[in-house]
GROMACS .gro file of C-alpha atoms in nm:
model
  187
    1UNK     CA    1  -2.613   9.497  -1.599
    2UNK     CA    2  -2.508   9.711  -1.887
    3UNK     CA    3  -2.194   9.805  -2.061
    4UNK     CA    4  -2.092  10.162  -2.162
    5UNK     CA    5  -1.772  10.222  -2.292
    6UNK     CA    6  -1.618  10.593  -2.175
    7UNK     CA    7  -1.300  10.767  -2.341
    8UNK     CA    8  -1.051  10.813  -2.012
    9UNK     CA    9  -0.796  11.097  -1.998
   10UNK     CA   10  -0.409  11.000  -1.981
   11UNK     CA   11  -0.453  11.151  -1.632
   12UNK     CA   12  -0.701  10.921  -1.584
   13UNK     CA   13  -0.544  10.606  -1.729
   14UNK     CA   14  -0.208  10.697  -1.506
   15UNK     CA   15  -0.400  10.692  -1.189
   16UNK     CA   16  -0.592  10.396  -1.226
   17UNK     CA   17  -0.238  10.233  -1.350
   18UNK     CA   18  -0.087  10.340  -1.064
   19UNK     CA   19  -0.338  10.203  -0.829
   20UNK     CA   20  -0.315   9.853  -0.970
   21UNK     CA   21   0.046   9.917  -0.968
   22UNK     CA   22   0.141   9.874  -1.377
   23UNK     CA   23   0.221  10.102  -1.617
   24UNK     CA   24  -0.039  10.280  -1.827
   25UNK     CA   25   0.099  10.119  -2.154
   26UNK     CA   26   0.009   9.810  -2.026
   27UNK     CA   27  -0.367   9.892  -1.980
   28UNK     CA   28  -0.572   9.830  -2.316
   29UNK     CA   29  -0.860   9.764  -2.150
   30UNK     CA   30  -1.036   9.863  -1.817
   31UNK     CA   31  -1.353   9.719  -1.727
   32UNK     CA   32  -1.551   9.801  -1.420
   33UNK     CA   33  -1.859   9.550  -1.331
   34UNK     CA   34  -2.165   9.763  -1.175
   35UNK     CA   35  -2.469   9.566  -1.042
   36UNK     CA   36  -2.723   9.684  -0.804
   37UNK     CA   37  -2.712   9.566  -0.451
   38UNK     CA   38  -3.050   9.463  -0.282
   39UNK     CA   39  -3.044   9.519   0.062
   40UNK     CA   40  -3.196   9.208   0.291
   41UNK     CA   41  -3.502   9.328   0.480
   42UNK     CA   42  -3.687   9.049   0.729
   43UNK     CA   43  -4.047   9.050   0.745
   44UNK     CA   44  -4.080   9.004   1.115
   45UNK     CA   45  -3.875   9.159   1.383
   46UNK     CA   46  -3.502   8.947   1.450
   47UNK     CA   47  -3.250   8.953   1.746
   48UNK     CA   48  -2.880   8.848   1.736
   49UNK     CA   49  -2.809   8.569   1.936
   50UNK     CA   50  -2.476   8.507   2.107
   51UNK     CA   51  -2.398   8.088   2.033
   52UNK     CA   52  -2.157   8.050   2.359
   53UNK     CA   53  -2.372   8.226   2.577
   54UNK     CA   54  -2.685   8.047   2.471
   55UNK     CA   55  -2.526   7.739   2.530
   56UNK     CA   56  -2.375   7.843   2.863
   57UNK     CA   57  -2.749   7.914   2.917
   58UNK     CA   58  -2.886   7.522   2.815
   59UNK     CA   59  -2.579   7.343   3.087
   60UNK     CA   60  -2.729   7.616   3.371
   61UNK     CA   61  -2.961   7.378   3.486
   62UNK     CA   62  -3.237   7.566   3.472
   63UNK     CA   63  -3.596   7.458   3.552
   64UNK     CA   64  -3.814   7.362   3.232
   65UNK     CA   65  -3.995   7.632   3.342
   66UNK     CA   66  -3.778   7.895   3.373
   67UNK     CA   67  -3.608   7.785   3.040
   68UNK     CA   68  -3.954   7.760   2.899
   69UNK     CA   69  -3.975   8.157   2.990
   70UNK     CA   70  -3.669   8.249   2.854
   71UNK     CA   71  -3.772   8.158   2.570
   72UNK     CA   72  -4.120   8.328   2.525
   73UNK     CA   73  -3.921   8.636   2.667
   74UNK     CA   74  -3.708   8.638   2.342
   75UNK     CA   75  -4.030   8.673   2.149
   76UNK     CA   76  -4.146   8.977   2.337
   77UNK     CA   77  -3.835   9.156   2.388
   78UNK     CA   78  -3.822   9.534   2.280
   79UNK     CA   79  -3.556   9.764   2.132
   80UNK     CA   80  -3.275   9.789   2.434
   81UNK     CA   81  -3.354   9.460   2.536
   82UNK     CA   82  -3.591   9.640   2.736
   83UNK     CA   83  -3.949   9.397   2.830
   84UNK     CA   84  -4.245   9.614   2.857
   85UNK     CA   85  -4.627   9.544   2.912
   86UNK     CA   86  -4.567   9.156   3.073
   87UNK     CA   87  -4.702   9.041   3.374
   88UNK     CA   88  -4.595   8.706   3.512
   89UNK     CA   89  -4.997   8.669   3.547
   90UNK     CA   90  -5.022   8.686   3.195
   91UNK     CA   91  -4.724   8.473   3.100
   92UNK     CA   92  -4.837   8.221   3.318
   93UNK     CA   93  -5.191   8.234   3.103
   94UNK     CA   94  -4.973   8.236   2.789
   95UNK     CA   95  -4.806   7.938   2.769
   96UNK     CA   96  -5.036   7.733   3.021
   97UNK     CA   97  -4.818   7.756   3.369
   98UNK     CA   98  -4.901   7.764   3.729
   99UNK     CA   99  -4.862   8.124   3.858
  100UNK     CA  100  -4.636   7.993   4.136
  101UNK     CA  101  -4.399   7.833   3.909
  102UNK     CA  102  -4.372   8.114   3.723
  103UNK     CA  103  -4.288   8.328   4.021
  104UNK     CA  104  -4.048   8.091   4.157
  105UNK     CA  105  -3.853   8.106   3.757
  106UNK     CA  106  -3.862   8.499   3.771
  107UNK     CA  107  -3.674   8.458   4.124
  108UNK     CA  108  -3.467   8.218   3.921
  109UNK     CA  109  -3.393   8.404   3.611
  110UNK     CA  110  -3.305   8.701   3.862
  111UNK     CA  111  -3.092   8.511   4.076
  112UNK     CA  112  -2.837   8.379   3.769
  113UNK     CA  113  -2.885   8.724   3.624
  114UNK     CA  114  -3.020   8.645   3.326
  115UNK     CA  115  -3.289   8.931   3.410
  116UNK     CA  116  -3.178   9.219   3.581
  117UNK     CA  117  -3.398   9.491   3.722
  118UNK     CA  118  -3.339   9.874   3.680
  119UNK     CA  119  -3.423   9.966   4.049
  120UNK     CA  120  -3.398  10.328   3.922
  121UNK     CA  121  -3.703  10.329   3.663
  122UNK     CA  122  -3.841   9.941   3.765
  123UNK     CA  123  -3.783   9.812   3.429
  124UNK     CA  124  -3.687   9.463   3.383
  125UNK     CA  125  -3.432   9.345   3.052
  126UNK     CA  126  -3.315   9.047   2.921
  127UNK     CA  127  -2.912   8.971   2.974
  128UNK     CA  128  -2.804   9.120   2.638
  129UNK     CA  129  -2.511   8.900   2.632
  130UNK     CA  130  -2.743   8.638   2.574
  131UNK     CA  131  -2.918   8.797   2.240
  132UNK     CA  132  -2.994   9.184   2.162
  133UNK     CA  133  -3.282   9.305   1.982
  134UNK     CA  134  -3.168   9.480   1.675
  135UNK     CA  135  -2.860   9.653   1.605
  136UNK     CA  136  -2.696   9.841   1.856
  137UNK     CA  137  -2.510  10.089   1.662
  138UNK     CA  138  -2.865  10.207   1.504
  139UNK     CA  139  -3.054  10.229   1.815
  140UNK     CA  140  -3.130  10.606   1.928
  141UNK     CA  141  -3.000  10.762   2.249
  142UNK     CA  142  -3.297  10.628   2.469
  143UNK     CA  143  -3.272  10.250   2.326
  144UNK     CA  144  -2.872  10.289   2.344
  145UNK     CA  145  -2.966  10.357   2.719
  146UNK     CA  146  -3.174  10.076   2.799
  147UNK     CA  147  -2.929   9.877   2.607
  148UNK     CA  148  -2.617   9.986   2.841
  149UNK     CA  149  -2.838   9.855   3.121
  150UNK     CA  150  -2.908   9.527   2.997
  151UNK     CA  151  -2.584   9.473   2.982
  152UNK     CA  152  -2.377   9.279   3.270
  153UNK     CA  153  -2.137   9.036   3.263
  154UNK     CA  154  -2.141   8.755   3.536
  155UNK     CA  155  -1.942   8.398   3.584
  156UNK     CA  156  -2.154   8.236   3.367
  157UNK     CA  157  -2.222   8.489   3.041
  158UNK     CA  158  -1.881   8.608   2.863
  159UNK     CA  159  -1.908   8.978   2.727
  160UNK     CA  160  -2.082   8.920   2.381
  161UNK     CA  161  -1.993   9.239   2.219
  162UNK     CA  162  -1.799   9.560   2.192
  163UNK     CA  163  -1.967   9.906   2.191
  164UNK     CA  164  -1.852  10.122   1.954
  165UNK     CA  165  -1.878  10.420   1.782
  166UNK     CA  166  -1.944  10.359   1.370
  167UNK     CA  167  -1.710  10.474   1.115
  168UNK     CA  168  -1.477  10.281   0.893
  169UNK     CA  169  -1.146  10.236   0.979
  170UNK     CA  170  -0.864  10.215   0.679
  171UNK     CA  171  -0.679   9.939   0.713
  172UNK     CA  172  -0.315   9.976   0.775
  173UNK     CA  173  -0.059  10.006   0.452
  174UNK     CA  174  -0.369  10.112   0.212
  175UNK     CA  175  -0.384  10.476   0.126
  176UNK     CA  176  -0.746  10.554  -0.050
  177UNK     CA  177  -0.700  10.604  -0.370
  178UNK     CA  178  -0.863  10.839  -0.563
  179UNK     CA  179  -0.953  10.767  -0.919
  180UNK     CA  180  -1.109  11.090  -1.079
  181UNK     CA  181  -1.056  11.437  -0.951
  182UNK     CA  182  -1.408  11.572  -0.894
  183UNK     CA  183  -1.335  11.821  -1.217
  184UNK     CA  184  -1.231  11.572  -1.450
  185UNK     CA  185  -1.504  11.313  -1.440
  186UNK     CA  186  -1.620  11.235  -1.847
  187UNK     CA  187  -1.968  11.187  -1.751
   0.00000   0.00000   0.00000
């Protein structure tokens, strides 16, 4: 943080007067408080996960090993909530299960809809009302696709999120306020 004092115009003065609504006599002093802003970054990929689903999802019943999937599936879930290059053969190797179990959770986890299947391409995807890899109003036209189709609401799982398009909205009775014309700036 630094300070650096700048000389303002009267036009100046009046129009940052008026936007904290005094008059310009009354300013002797202005100071503005800069910082830079770090951004977060994680160092391993993250989903958002929706607390009243998941805990719709722990009261469902579910076998241990069905739950026991659901959870490993969070760890491999792509962009879209999309799950690509799994086998049930191989989950079952993963984490130590019988391979009939684990085909009798799949026809579980289908059945509740907590997978779905894309008949169309035979993809499989996690409920995203249950968590959603990433952020959907970043993804790209192809992830924002897969996403769409991960998406379906049932008795159980409440609608976790609105899509919508970015841009700021100005909140009602505030006008922007402009403090230097783009000509008049002392720097």
């Amino acid at each position: 943080m630094s300070n650096t004092n700048i000389t303002l115009s009267r036009q100046q003065k009046s129009i940052i007067a008026k936007a904290l609504d005094v008059s310009p006599e009354e300013l002797e002093e202005i100071s503005i408080k800069t910082s830079i802003h770090k951004k977060t970054s994680f160092r391993d990929d993250f989903s958002l996960v929706f607390k009243g689903n998941i805990a719709t999802l722990a009261r469902m019943k579910l076998t241990p090993t069905s739950f026991k999937i659901i959870i490993y599936l969070f760890s491999i879930l792509d962009y879209g909530n999309i799950l690509i290059n799994f086998s049930q053969s191989k989950i079952a190797k993963e984490l130590g299960l019988c391979k009939s179990n684990v085909s009798r959770a799949f026809r579980e986890l289908f059945e509740k809809k907590i997978l779905l299947r894309d008949t169309e391409h035979d993809h499989v995807y996690l409920n995203s009302n249950l968590c959603v890899k990433g952020i959907p109003r970043r993804f790209n036209e192809e992830q924002m696709d897969k996403f769409k189709k991960s998406r379906i609401d049932t008795e159980d799982f409440d609608d976790a999120f609105n899509l919508y398009h970015s841009g700021r909205k100005v909140k009602p009775n505030r006008k922007p306020v402009t403090l230097f014309p783009a000509d008049d700036i002392p720097f």
